[in-house]
Short mmCIF file of C-alpha atoms in Angstrom, two decimals:
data_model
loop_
_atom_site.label_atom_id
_atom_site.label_comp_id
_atom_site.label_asym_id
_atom_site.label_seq_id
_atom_site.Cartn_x
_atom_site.Cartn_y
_atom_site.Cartn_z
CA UNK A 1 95.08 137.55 96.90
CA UNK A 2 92.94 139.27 98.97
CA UNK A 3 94.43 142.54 99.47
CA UNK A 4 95.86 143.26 96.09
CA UNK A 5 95.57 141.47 92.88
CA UNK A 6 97.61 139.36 91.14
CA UNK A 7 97.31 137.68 88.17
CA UNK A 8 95.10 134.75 87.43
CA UNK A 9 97.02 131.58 85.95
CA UNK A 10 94.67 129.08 83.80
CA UNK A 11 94.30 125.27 85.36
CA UNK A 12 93.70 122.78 81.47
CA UNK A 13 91.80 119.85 83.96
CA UNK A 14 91.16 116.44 82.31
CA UNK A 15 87.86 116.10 84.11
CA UNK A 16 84.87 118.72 84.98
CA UNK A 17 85.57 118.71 88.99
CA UNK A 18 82.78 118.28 91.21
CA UNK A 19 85.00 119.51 94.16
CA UNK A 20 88.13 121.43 94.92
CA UNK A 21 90.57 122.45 97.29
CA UNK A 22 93.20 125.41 97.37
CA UNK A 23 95.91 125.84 100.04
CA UNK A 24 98.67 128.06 99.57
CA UNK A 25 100.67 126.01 97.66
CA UNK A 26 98.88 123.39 96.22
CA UNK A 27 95.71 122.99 93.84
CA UNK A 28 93.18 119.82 94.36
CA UNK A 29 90.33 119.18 91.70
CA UNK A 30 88.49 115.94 91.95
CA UNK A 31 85.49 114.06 91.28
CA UNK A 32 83.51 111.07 92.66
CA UNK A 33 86.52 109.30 94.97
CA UNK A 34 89.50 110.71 92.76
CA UNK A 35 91.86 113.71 93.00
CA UNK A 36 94.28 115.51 90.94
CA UNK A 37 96.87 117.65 92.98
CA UNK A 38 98.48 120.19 91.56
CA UNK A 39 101.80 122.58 92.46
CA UNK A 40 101.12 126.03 92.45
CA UNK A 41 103.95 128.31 90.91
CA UNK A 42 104.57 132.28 89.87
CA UNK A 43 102.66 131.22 86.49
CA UNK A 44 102.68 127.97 86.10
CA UNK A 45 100.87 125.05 87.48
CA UNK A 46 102.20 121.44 87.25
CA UNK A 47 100.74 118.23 87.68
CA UNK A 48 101.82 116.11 90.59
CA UNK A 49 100.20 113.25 91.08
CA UNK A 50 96.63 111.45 91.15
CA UNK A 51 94.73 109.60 94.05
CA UNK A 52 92.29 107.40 94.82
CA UNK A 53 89.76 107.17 97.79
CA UNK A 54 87.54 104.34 99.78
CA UNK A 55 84.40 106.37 99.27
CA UNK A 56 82.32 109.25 97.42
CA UNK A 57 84.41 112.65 98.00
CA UNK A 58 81.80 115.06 100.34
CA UNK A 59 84.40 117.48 101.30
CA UNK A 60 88.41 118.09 101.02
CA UNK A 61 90.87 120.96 102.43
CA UNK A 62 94.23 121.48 102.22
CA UNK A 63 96.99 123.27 103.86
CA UNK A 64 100.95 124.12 103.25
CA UNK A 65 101.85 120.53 104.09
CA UNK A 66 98.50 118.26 103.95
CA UNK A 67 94.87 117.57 102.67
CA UNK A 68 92.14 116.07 104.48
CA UNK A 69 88.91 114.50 102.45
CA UNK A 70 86.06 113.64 104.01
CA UNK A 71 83.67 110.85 102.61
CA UNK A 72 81.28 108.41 104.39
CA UNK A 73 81.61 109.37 107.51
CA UNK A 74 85.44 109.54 107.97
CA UNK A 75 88.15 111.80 107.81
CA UNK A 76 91.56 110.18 105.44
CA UNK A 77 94.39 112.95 106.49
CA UNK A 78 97.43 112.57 104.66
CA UNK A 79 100.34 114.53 103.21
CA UNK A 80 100.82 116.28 99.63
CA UNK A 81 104.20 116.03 98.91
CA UNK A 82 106.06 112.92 100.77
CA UNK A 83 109.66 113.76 100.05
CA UNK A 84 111.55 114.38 103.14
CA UNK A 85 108.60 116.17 104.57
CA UNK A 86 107.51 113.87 107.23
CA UNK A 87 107.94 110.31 108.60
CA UNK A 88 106.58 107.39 107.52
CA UNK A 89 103.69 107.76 110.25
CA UNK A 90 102.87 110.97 109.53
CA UNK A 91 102.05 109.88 105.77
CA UNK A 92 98.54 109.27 106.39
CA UNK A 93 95.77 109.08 108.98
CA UNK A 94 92.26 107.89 109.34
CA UNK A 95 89.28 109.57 111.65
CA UNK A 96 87.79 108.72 113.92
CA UNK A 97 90.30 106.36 115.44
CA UNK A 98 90.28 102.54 115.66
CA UNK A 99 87.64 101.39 118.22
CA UNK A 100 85.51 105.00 117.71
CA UNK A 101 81.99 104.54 116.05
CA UNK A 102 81.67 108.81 114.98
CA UNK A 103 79.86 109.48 111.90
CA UNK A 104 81.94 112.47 110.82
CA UNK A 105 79.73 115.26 109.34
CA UNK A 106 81.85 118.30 108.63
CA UNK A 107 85.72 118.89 109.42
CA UNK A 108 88.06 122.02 109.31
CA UNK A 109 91.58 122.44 108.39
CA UNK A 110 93.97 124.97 109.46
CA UNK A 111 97.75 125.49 109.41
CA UNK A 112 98.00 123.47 113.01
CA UNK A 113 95.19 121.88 113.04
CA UNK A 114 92.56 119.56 111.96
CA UNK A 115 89.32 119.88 113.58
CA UNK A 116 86.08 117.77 113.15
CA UNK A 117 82.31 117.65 114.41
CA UNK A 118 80.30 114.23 114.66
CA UNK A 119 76.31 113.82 114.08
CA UNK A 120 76.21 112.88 118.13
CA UNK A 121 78.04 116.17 118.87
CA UNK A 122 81.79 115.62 119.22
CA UNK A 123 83.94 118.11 118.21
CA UNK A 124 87.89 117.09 118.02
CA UNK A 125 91.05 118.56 117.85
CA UNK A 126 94.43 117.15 116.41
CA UNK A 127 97.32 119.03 116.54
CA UNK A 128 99.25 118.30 113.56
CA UNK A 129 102.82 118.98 114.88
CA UNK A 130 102.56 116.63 117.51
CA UNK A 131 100.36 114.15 115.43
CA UNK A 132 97.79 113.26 118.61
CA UNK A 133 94.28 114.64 119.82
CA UNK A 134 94.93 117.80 122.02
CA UNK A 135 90.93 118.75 123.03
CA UNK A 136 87.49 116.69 122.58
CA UNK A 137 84.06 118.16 123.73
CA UNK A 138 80.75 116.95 123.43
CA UNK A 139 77.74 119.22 122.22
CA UNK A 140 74.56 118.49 123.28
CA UNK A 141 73.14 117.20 119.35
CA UNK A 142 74.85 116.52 116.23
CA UNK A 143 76.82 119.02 114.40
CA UNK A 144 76.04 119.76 110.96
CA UNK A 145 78.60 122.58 109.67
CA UNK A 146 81.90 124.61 111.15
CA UNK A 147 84.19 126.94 109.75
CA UNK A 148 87.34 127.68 111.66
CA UNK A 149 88.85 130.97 112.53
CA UNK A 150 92.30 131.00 110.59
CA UNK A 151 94.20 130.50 113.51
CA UNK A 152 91.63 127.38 114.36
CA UNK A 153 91.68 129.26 118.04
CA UNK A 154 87.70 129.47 117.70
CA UNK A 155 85.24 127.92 114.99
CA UNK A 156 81.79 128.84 114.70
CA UNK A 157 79.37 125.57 114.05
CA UNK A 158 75.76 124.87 113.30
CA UNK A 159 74.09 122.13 115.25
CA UNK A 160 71.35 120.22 113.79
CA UNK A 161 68.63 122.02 115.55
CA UNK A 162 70.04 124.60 113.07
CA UNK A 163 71.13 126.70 116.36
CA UNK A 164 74.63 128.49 115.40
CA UNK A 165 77.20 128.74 118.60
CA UNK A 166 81.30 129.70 118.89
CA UNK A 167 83.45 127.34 120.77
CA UNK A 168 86.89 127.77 122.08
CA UNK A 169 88.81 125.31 123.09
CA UNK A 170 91.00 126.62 125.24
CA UNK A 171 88.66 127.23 127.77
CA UNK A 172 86.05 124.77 126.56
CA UNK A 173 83.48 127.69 126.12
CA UNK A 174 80.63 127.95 123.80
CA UNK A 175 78.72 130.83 123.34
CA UNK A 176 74.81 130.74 121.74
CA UNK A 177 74.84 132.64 118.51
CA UNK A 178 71.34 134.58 118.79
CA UNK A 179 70.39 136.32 115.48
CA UNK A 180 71.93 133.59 113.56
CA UNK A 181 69.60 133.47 110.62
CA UNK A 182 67.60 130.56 110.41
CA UNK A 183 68.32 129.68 106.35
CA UNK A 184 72.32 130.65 106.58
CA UNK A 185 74.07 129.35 103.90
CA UNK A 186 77.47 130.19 104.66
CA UNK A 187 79.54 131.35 107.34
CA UNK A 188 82.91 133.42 106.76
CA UNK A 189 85.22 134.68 109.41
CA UNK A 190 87.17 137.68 108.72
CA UNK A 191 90.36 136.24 107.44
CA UNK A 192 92.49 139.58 108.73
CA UNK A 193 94.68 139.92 111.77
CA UNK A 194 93.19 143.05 113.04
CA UNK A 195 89.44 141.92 112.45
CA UNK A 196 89.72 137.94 113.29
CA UNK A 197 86.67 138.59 115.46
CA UNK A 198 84.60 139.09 113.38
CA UNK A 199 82.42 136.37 111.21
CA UNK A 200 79.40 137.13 108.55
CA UNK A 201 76.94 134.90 108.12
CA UNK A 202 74.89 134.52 104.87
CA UNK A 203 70.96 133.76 104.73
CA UNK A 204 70.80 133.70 100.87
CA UNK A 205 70.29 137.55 100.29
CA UNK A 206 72.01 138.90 102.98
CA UNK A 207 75.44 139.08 104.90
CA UNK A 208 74.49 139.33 108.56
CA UNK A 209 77.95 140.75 110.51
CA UNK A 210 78.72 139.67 113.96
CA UNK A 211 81.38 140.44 116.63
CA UNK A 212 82.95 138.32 119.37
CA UNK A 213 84.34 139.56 122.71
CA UNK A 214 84.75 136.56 124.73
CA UNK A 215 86.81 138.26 127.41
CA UNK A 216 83.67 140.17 128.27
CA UNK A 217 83.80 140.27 132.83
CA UNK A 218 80.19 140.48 132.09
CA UNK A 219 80.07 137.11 130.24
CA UNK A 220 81.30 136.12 126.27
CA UNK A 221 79.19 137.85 123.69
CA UNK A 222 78.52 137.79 119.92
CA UNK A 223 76.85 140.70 118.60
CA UNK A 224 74.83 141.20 115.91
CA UNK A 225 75.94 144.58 113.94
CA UNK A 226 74.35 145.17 110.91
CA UNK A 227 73.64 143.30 107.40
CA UNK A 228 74.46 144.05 103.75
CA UNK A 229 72.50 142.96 100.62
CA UNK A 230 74.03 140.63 98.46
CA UNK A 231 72.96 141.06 94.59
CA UNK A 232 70.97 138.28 93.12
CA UNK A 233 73.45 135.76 91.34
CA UNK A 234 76.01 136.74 93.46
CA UNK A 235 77.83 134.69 96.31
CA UNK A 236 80.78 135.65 99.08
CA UNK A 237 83.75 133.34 99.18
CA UNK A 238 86.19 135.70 100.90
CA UNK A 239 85.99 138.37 103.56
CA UNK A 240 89.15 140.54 104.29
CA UNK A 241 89.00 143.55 106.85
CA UNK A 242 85.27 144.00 106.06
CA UNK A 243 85.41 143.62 102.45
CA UNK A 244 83.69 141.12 101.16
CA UNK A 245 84.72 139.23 97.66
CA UNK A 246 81.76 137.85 95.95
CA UNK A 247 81.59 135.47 92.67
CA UNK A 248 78.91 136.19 89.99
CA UNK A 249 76.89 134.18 87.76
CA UNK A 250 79.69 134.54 85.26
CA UNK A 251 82.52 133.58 87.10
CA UNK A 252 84.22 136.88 87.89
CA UNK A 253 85.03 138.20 91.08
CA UNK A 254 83.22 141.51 92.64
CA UNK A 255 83.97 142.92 96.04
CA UNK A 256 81.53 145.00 98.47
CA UNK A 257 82.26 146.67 101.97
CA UNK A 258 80.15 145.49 105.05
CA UNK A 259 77.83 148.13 105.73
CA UNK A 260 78.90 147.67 109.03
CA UNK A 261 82.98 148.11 108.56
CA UNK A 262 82.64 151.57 109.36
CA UNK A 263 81.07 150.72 113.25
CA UNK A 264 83.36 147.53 114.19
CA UNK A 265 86.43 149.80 113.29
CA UNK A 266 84.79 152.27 116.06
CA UNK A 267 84.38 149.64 118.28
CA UNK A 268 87.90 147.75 117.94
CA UNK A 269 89.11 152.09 118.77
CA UNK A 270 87.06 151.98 122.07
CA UNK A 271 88.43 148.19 122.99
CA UNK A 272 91.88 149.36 123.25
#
């Protein structure tokens, strides 16, 4: 948990995973084109069943109700549990659809949606409760990473000109991302409520913290506000109203404030 810890339940895995996947009920480990899911209880964790893929595993998410895995180019979307969750077209989905020639380089998941980028520049939406495409835009080159807001309103991407831009597609805007550091490794968005407008990105020793305000009447913005160090051996895989939870070499979990926290809670005050 983010905010306050619970304790940590033990996974016994036949296989040394080369990928995994975590939503908030289920647990994925897999290697090559093969998966084990798993159901998450209060201390337990139980087996549920085992799947196979058409190609090499490059990335896979997973959400309350399904899992998407990415390999050679496509996207296979399908559901974890079957039972009387959905109908029998809803089982399982391939991207891009039928007649579409998209190389599919990175994908999102969130709770509604599933969202993809191509190496020509598409980016696509598909709503999940109404099982169609809702938004498609077309960037100017390919797209070579994204990371969705939680809500999936906004996702931040890096294009392979290794430029770094926020889209919304709502309003089909897409705002340049400046500073972004040239070697960023990761992107996080801020996975609270109050602070979902705010992202860091990491360059390999830093966290570099940046702020949207789209609505600006002046035109959307994203503002570069400050970076933190990040320790050697150290690596964030969760930020949480400015804290920042980092793994170590060993394993464990350490957390650090943004050095910046303090002036994006100032400026959130003078926004209201």
């Amino acid at each position: 948990s983010a905010v306050e810890p619970i304790a940590s339940i033990t996974v016994a895995a036949d296989i040394e995973p080369s990928f995994l996947a975590l939503g908030p009920f289920h647990l994925a480990l897999g290697m090559n084109n093969r998966a084990w899911f798993y159901l998450m209880g209060e201390t337990n964790v139980d087996l549920l069943r085992d799947r196979e893929y058409l190609g090499t595993v490059q990335d896979m998410q997973v959400n309350a109700d399904y899992c998407a895995v990415r390999y050679e180019g496509k996207i296979q979307l399908h559901v974890l549990e079957s039972e009387g969750v959905v109908t029998e077209e809803r089982e399982s989905k391939i991207f891009p659809e039928t007649g579409k020639s998209d190389v599919i380089s990175t994908m999102a998941l969130t709770p509604d949606f599933l969202i993809w980028g191509t190496d020509m520049g598409g980016i696509g939406y598909f709503l999940l409760e109404d099982w169609t495409i809702v938004s498609e835009f077309k960037h100017i080159t390919g797209i070579k990473e994204m990371v969705a807001e939680p809500g999936g309103t906004k996702i931040a991407f890096i294009d392979s000109k290794n430029q770094g831009y926020i889209y919304n597609p709502n309003t089909d805007q897409l705002v340049l991302v400046k500073d972004l550091p040239e070697s960023t490794k990761k992107i996080l968005w801020d996975q609270s409520p109050v602070d979902k407008d705010k992202l860091i990105v990491y360059d390999g020793e830093a966290m570099h913290t940046f702020i949207l305000d789209l609505d600006n009447v002046s035109g959307a913005t994203v503002t570069h506000l400050g970076q933190t160090k990040v320790p050697l051996g150290q690596f964030p895989i969760l930020l949480y109203a400015g804290e920042v939870s980092l793994q170590t070499q060993s394993g464990k979990l350490v957390k650090v404030t943004l050095s910046s926290h303090d002036i994006t809670h100032n400026l959130s005050l003078i926004h209201i």
